[in-house]
PDB file of C-alpha atoms in Angstrom:
ATOM      1  CA  MET A   1      18.567 -71.135  -7.193  1.00 66.00           C
ATOM      2  CA  ARG A   2      19.139 -67.451  -6.704  1.00 81.00           C
ATOM      3  CA  LEU A   3      16.195 -65.289  -5.803  1.00 85.00           C
ATOM      4  CA  THR A   4      16.124 -62.491  -8.558  1.00 86.00           C
ATOM      5  CA  PRO A   5      13.369 -60.227  -9.887  1.00 83.00           C
ATOM      6  CA  HIS A   6      13.298 -62.294 -13.047  1.00 81.00           C
ATOM      7  CA  PHE A   7      12.694 -65.392 -11.001  1.00 86.00           C
ATOM      8  CA  VAL A   8       9.860 -63.855  -9.064  1.00 83.00           C
ATOM      9  CA  MET A   9       8.288 -62.595 -12.223  1.00 81.00           C
ATOM     10  CA  THR A  10       8.408 -65.837 -13.806  1.00 85.00           C
ATOM     11  CA  ALA A  11       6.771 -67.534 -10.773  1.00 86.00           C
ATOM     12  CA  LEU A  12       4.096 -64.907 -10.768  1.00 81.00           C
ATOM     13  CA  ARG A  13       3.355 -65.492 -14.473  1.00 83.00           C
ATOM     14  CA  ARG A  14       3.248 -69.143 -13.900  1.00 87.00           C
ATOM     15  CA  GLY A  15       1.016 -68.694 -10.999  1.00 83.00           C
ATOM     16  CA  GLY A  16      -1.196 -66.383 -13.035  1.00 78.00           C
ATOM     17  CA  VAL A  17      -1.692 -68.838 -15.732  1.00 81.00           C
ATOM     18  CA  CYS A  18      -2.559 -71.678 -13.285  1.00 84.00           C
ATOM     19  CA  ALA A  19      -5.099 -69.360 -11.625  1.00 78.00           C
ATOM     20  CA  GLY A  20      -6.471 -68.620 -14.972  1.00 77.00           C
ATOM     21  CA  VAL A  21      -6.932 -72.156 -15.814  1.00 81.00           C
ATOM     22  CA  VAL A  22      -8.571 -72.917 -12.535  1.00 79.00           C
ATOM     23  CA  ALA A  23     -10.825 -69.877 -13.035  1.00 74.00           C
ATOM     24  CA  VAL A  24     -11.908 -71.169 -16.521  1.00 74.00           C
ATOM     25  CA  ILE A  25     -12.526 -74.658 -15.106  1.00 75.00           C
ATOM     26  CA  ALA A  26     -14.540 -73.211 -12.209  1.00 70.00           C
ATOM     27  CA  LEU A  27     -16.457 -70.788 -14.231  1.00 68.00           C
ATOM     28  CA  ALA A  28     -17.180 -72.950 -17.372  1.00 68.00           C
ATOM     29  CA  GLY A  29     -16.881 -76.468 -15.797  1.00 66.00           C
ATOM     30  CA  PRO A  30     -19.761 -78.986 -15.642  1.00 67.00           C
ATOM     31  CA  PHE A  31     -20.461 -78.409 -11.830  1.00 66.00           C
ATOM     32  CA  SER A  32     -22.463 -75.791 -10.048  1.00 66.00           C
ATOM     33  CA  TYR A  33     -21.464 -73.463  -7.203  1.00 65.00           C
ATOM     34  CA  PRO A  34     -23.066 -75.576  -4.491  1.00 67.00           C
ATOM     35  CA  ASP A  35     -20.971 -78.454  -5.535  1.00 63.00           C
ATOM     36  CA  LEU A  36     -17.718 -76.520  -4.645  1.00 66.00           C
ATOM     37  CA  GLY A  37     -18.663 -76.450  -0.976  1.00 71.00           C
ATOM     38  CA  LEU A  38     -17.463 -72.944  -0.337  1.00 70.00           C
ATOM     39  CA  PRO A  39     -18.620 -71.212   2.822  1.00 78.00           C
ATOM     40  CA  PHE A  40     -19.486 -67.998   1.188  1.00 78.00           C
ATOM     41  CA  PRO A  41     -22.012 -66.795  -1.589  1.00 82.00           C
ATOM     42  CA  ASP A  42     -21.259 -66.914  -5.325  1.00 79.00           C
ATOM     43  CA  THR A  43     -20.824 -63.181  -5.621  1.00 85.00           C
ATOM     44  CA  VAL A  44     -18.039 -63.153  -2.824  1.00 88.00           C
ATOM     45  CA  ALA A  45     -16.390 -65.969  -4.834  1.00 84.00           C
ATOM     46  CA  HIS A  46     -16.338 -63.783  -7.885  1.00 85.00           C
ATOM     47  CA  ALA A  47     -14.871 -60.875  -6.052  1.00 92.00           C
ATOM     48  CA  ILE A  48     -12.170 -62.961  -4.543  1.00 90.00           C
ATOM     49  CA  LEU A  49     -11.285 -64.545  -7.941  1.00 86.00           C
ATOM     50  CA  ALA A  50     -11.221 -61.282  -9.812  1.00 91.00           C
ATOM     51  CA  TYR A  51      -9.090 -59.629  -7.029  1.00 94.00           C
ATOM     52  CA  THR A  52      -6.532 -62.457  -7.073  1.00 89.00           C
ATOM     53  CA  LEU A  53      -6.208 -62.649 -10.762  1.00 88.00           C
ATOM     54  CA  THR A  54      -5.878 -58.746 -11.000  1.00 92.00           C
ATOM     55  CA  VAL A  55      -3.199 -58.693  -8.307  1.00 91.00           C
ATOM     56  CA  LEU A  56      -1.426 -61.504 -10.123  1.00 86.00           C
ATOM     57  CA  ALA A  57      -1.635 -59.649 -13.392  1.00 88.00           C
ATOM     58  CA  LEU A  58      -0.481 -56.377 -11.924  1.00 89.00           C
ATOM     59  CA  ALA A  59       2.542 -58.014 -10.453  1.00 85.00           C
ATOM     60  CA  ALA A  60       3.410 -60.239 -13.494  1.00 83.00           C
ATOM     61  CA  PHE A  61       3.317 -57.442 -15.991  1.00 84.00           C
ATOM     62  CA  PRO A  62       5.478 -54.613 -14.657  1.00 83.00           C
ATOM     63  CA  ARG A  63       5.872 -52.868 -18.061  1.00 84.00           C
ATOM     64  CA  THR A  64       2.217 -52.810 -18.829  1.00 87.00           C
ATOM     65  CA  ARG A  65       0.187 -49.738 -17.447  1.00 88.00           C
ATOM     66  CA  SER A  66      -1.788 -50.662 -14.445  1.00 91.00           C
ATOM     67  CA  ALA A  67      -4.919 -49.044 -15.934  1.00 91.00           C
ATOM     68  CA  ASP A  68      -4.557 -51.191 -19.104  1.00 92.00           C
ATOM     69  CA  VAL A  69      -4.282 -54.342 -16.851  1.00 92.00           C
ATOM     70  CA  VAL A  70      -7.519 -53.149 -15.038  1.00 95.00           C
ATOM     71  CA  ARG A  71      -9.336 -52.609 -18.310  1.00 94.00           C
ATOM     72  CA  SER A  72      -8.406 -56.203 -19.418  1.00 92.00           C
ATOM     73  CA  ALA A  73      -9.448 -57.575 -16.066  1.00 92.00           C
ATOM     74  CA  LEU A  74     -12.812 -55.880 -16.398  1.00 94.00           C
ATOM     75  CA  GLY A  75     -13.274 -57.188 -19.863  1.00 92.00           C
ATOM     76  CA  LEU A  76     -12.492 -60.635 -18.683  1.00 88.00           C
ATOM     77  CA  CYS A  77     -15.105 -60.321 -16.011  1.00 89.00           C
ATOM     78  CA  VAL A  78     -17.707 -59.427 -18.587  1.00 90.00           C
ATOM     79  CA  ALA A  79     -16.492 -62.193 -20.874  1.00 87.00           C
ATOM     80  CA  SER A  80     -16.485 -64.760 -17.972  1.00 83.00           C
ATOM     81  CA  GLU A  81     -20.199 -64.143 -17.463  1.00 84.00           C
ATOM     82  CA  MET A  82     -21.017 -64.387 -21.227  1.00 86.00           C
ATOM     83  CA  ALA A  83     -19.048 -67.623 -21.234  1.00 81.00           C
ATOM     84  CA  GLN A  84     -21.138 -68.950 -18.480  1.00 79.00           C
ATOM     85  CA  ALA A  85     -24.283 -68.077 -20.465  1.00 80.00           C
ATOM     86  CA  LEU A  86     -22.922 -69.988 -23.509  1.00 82.00           C
ATOM     87  CA  VAL A  87     -22.256 -73.104 -21.579  1.00 77.00           C
ATOM     88  CA  GLY A  88     -25.821 -73.240 -20.008  1.00 74.00           C
ATOM     89  CA  ARG A  89     -25.051 -71.638 -16.632  1.00 76.00           C
ATOM     90  CA  GLU A  90     -26.658 -68.524 -15.144  1.00 79.00           C
ATOM     91  CA  MET A  91     -25.229 -65.127 -16.467  1.00 81.00           C
ATOM     92  CA  SER A  92     -25.597 -62.630 -13.548  1.00 85.00           C
ATOM     93  CA  LEU A  93     -25.305 -58.934 -13.193  1.00 90.00           C
ATOM     94  CA  PRO A  94     -24.465 -59.169  -9.397  1.00 91.00           C
ATOM     95  CA  ASP A  95     -21.553 -61.315 -10.344  1.00 89.00           C
ATOM     96  CA  VAL A  96     -20.138 -58.785 -12.687  1.00 92.00           C
ATOM     97  CA  VAL A  97     -20.555 -56.083 -10.099  1.00 95.00           C
ATOM     98  CA  ALA A  98     -18.668 -58.386  -7.608  1.00 94.00           C
ATOM     99  CA  ASP A  99     -15.970 -59.061 -10.181  1.00 94.00           C
ATOM    100  CA  ALA A 100     -15.559 -55.254 -10.720  1.00 95.00           C
ATOM    101  CA  ALA A 101     -15.387 -54.783  -6.972  1.00 96.00           C
ATOM    102  CA  GLY A 102     -12.537 -57.229  -6.825  1.00 96.00           C
ATOM    103  CA  VAL A 103     -10.658 -55.546  -9.602  1.00 96.00           C
ATOM    104  CA  ALA A 104     -11.181 -52.125  -7.928  1.00 96.00           C
ATOM    105  CA  ALA A 105      -9.979 -53.438  -4.622  1.00 96.00           C
ATOM    106  CA  ALA A 106      -6.816 -54.777  -6.312  1.00 95.00           C
ATOM    107  CA  TYR A 107      -6.230 -51.373  -8.225  1.00 96.00           C
ATOM    108  CA  ALA A 108      -7.055 -49.025  -5.289  1.00 95.00           C
ATOM    109  CA  PRO A 109      -3.529 -49.401  -3.604  1.00 94.00           C
ATOM    110  CA  VAL A 110      -1.852 -48.732  -7.067  1.00 92.00           C
ATOM    111  CA  ALA A 111      -4.130 -45.729  -7.637  1.00 92.00           C
ATOM    112  CA  ILE A 112      -3.528 -44.292  -4.123  1.00 92.00           C
ATOM    113  CA  GLY A 113       0.286 -44.826  -4.529  1.00 91.00           C
ATOM    114  CA  ARG A 114       0.322 -42.913  -7.927  1.00 89.00           C
ATOM    115  CA  LEU A 115      -1.782 -40.097  -6.353  1.00 89.00           C
ATOM    116  CA  ARG A 116       0.645 -39.910  -3.414  1.00 92.00           C
ATOM    117  CA  GLU A 117       3.624 -39.741  -5.962  1.00 90.00           C
ATOM    118  CA  LEU A 118       1.964 -36.957  -7.926  1.00 87.00           C
ATOM    119  CA  THR A 119       1.162 -35.119  -4.638  1.00 89.00           C
ATOM    120  CA  ARG A 120       4.965 -35.074  -3.818  1.00 91.00           C
ATOM    121  CA  THR A 121       6.308 -34.351  -7.325  1.00 89.00           C
ATOM    122  CA  HIS A 122       3.777 -31.944  -8.816  1.00 88.00           C
ATOM    123  CA  PRO A 123       1.328 -30.745  -6.037  1.00 87.00           C
ATOM    124  CA  HIS A 124      -0.118 -27.646  -7.850  1.00 89.00           C
ATOM    125  CA  LEU A 125      -0.752 -29.112 -11.332  1.00 87.00           C
ATOM    126  CA  THR A 126      -4.033 -30.022 -12.617  1.00 88.00           C
ATOM    127  CA  PHE A 127      -4.705 -33.453 -13.960  1.00 86.00           C
ATOM    128  CA  ALA A 128      -4.927 -32.037 -17.480  1.00 87.00           C
ATOM    129  CA  GLU A 129      -1.458 -30.420 -17.122  1.00 86.00           C
ATOM    130  CA  LEU A 130      -0.098 -33.676 -15.771  1.00 84.00           C
ATOM    131  CA  ARG A 131      -1.440 -35.543 -18.706  1.00 83.00           C
ATOM    132  CA  ARG A 132       0.313 -33.139 -21.091  1.00 85.00           C
ATOM    133  CA  ILE A 133       3.632 -33.621 -19.389  1.00 83.00           C
ATOM    134  CA  ASP A 134       3.409 -37.346 -18.965  1.00 79.00           C
ATOM    135  CA  PRO A 135       6.378 -38.846 -20.787  1.00 77.00           C
ATOM    136  CA  ARG A 136       4.523 -42.150 -21.478  1.00 72.00           C
ATOM    137  CA  ARG A 137       2.054 -40.370 -23.804  1.00 67.00           C
ATOM    138  CA  ALA A 138       2.817 -39.727 -27.342  1.00 59.00           C
ATOM    139  CA  ARG A 139       4.037 -36.214 -28.099  1.00 59.00           C
ATOM    140  CA  PRO A 140       2.232 -34.246 -30.681  1.00 55.00           C
ATOM    141  CA  SER A 141       4.130 -33.532 -33.853  1.00 56.00           C
ATOM    142  CA  ARG A 142       5.667 -30.065 -34.283  1.00 60.00           C
ATOM    143  CA  GLU A 143       3.266 -29.344 -37.090  1.00 59.00           C
ATOM    144  CA  VAL A 144       0.369 -29.943 -34.733  1.00 61.00           C
ATOM    145  CA  LEU A 145       1.915 -27.639 -32.220  1.00 63.00           C
ATOM    146  CA  VAL A 146       2.247 -24.934 -34.784  1.00 64.00           C
ATOM    147  CA  LEU A 147      -1.313 -25.178 -35.925  1.00 65.00           C
ATOM    148  CA  GLU A 148      -2.464 -25.099 -32.444  1.00 70.00           C
ATOM    149  CA  ARG A 149      -0.680 -21.814 -31.850  1.00 71.00           C
ATOM    150  CA  ILE A 150      -2.102 -20.389 -35.054  1.00 74.00           C
ATOM    151  CA  ALA A 151      -5.577 -21.375 -33.891  1.00 71.00           C
ATOM    152  CA  GLU A 152      -5.066 -19.637 -30.467  1.00 73.00           C
ATOM    153  CA  ALA A 153      -3.883 -16.282 -32.076  1.00 64.00           C
TER     154      ALA A 153
END
């Protein structure tokens, strides 16, 4: 067995699937939080779970924008609380806030790294200008550019 990036990504994806299955069982299973015997409150468990799943997702999907991964993770946080309500457990706003805090804690290093990169490469551009020159964004067609120039004149 050779240690390659493909092997690591495959392992991360498998780990993410296993963590997701455990999360679904923990959140929608027939047992309550005290049955788990964890030494911290339920909201802390939500934050830890959201952090772990977000880090795994960020690592497992390198070609997906990190902001899209974070949006998906936040959607899953809300969906998990709704699922708990559907199976007869308590739906809680503090749990959603804890989930969001876990996702934010996982995303913060990525955002800081991107900000550091932008500071090195384009220190004097505004964020609007950076958005316009971002190669990942779709370029407007030539007709749109011509119409914009006409509108400016």
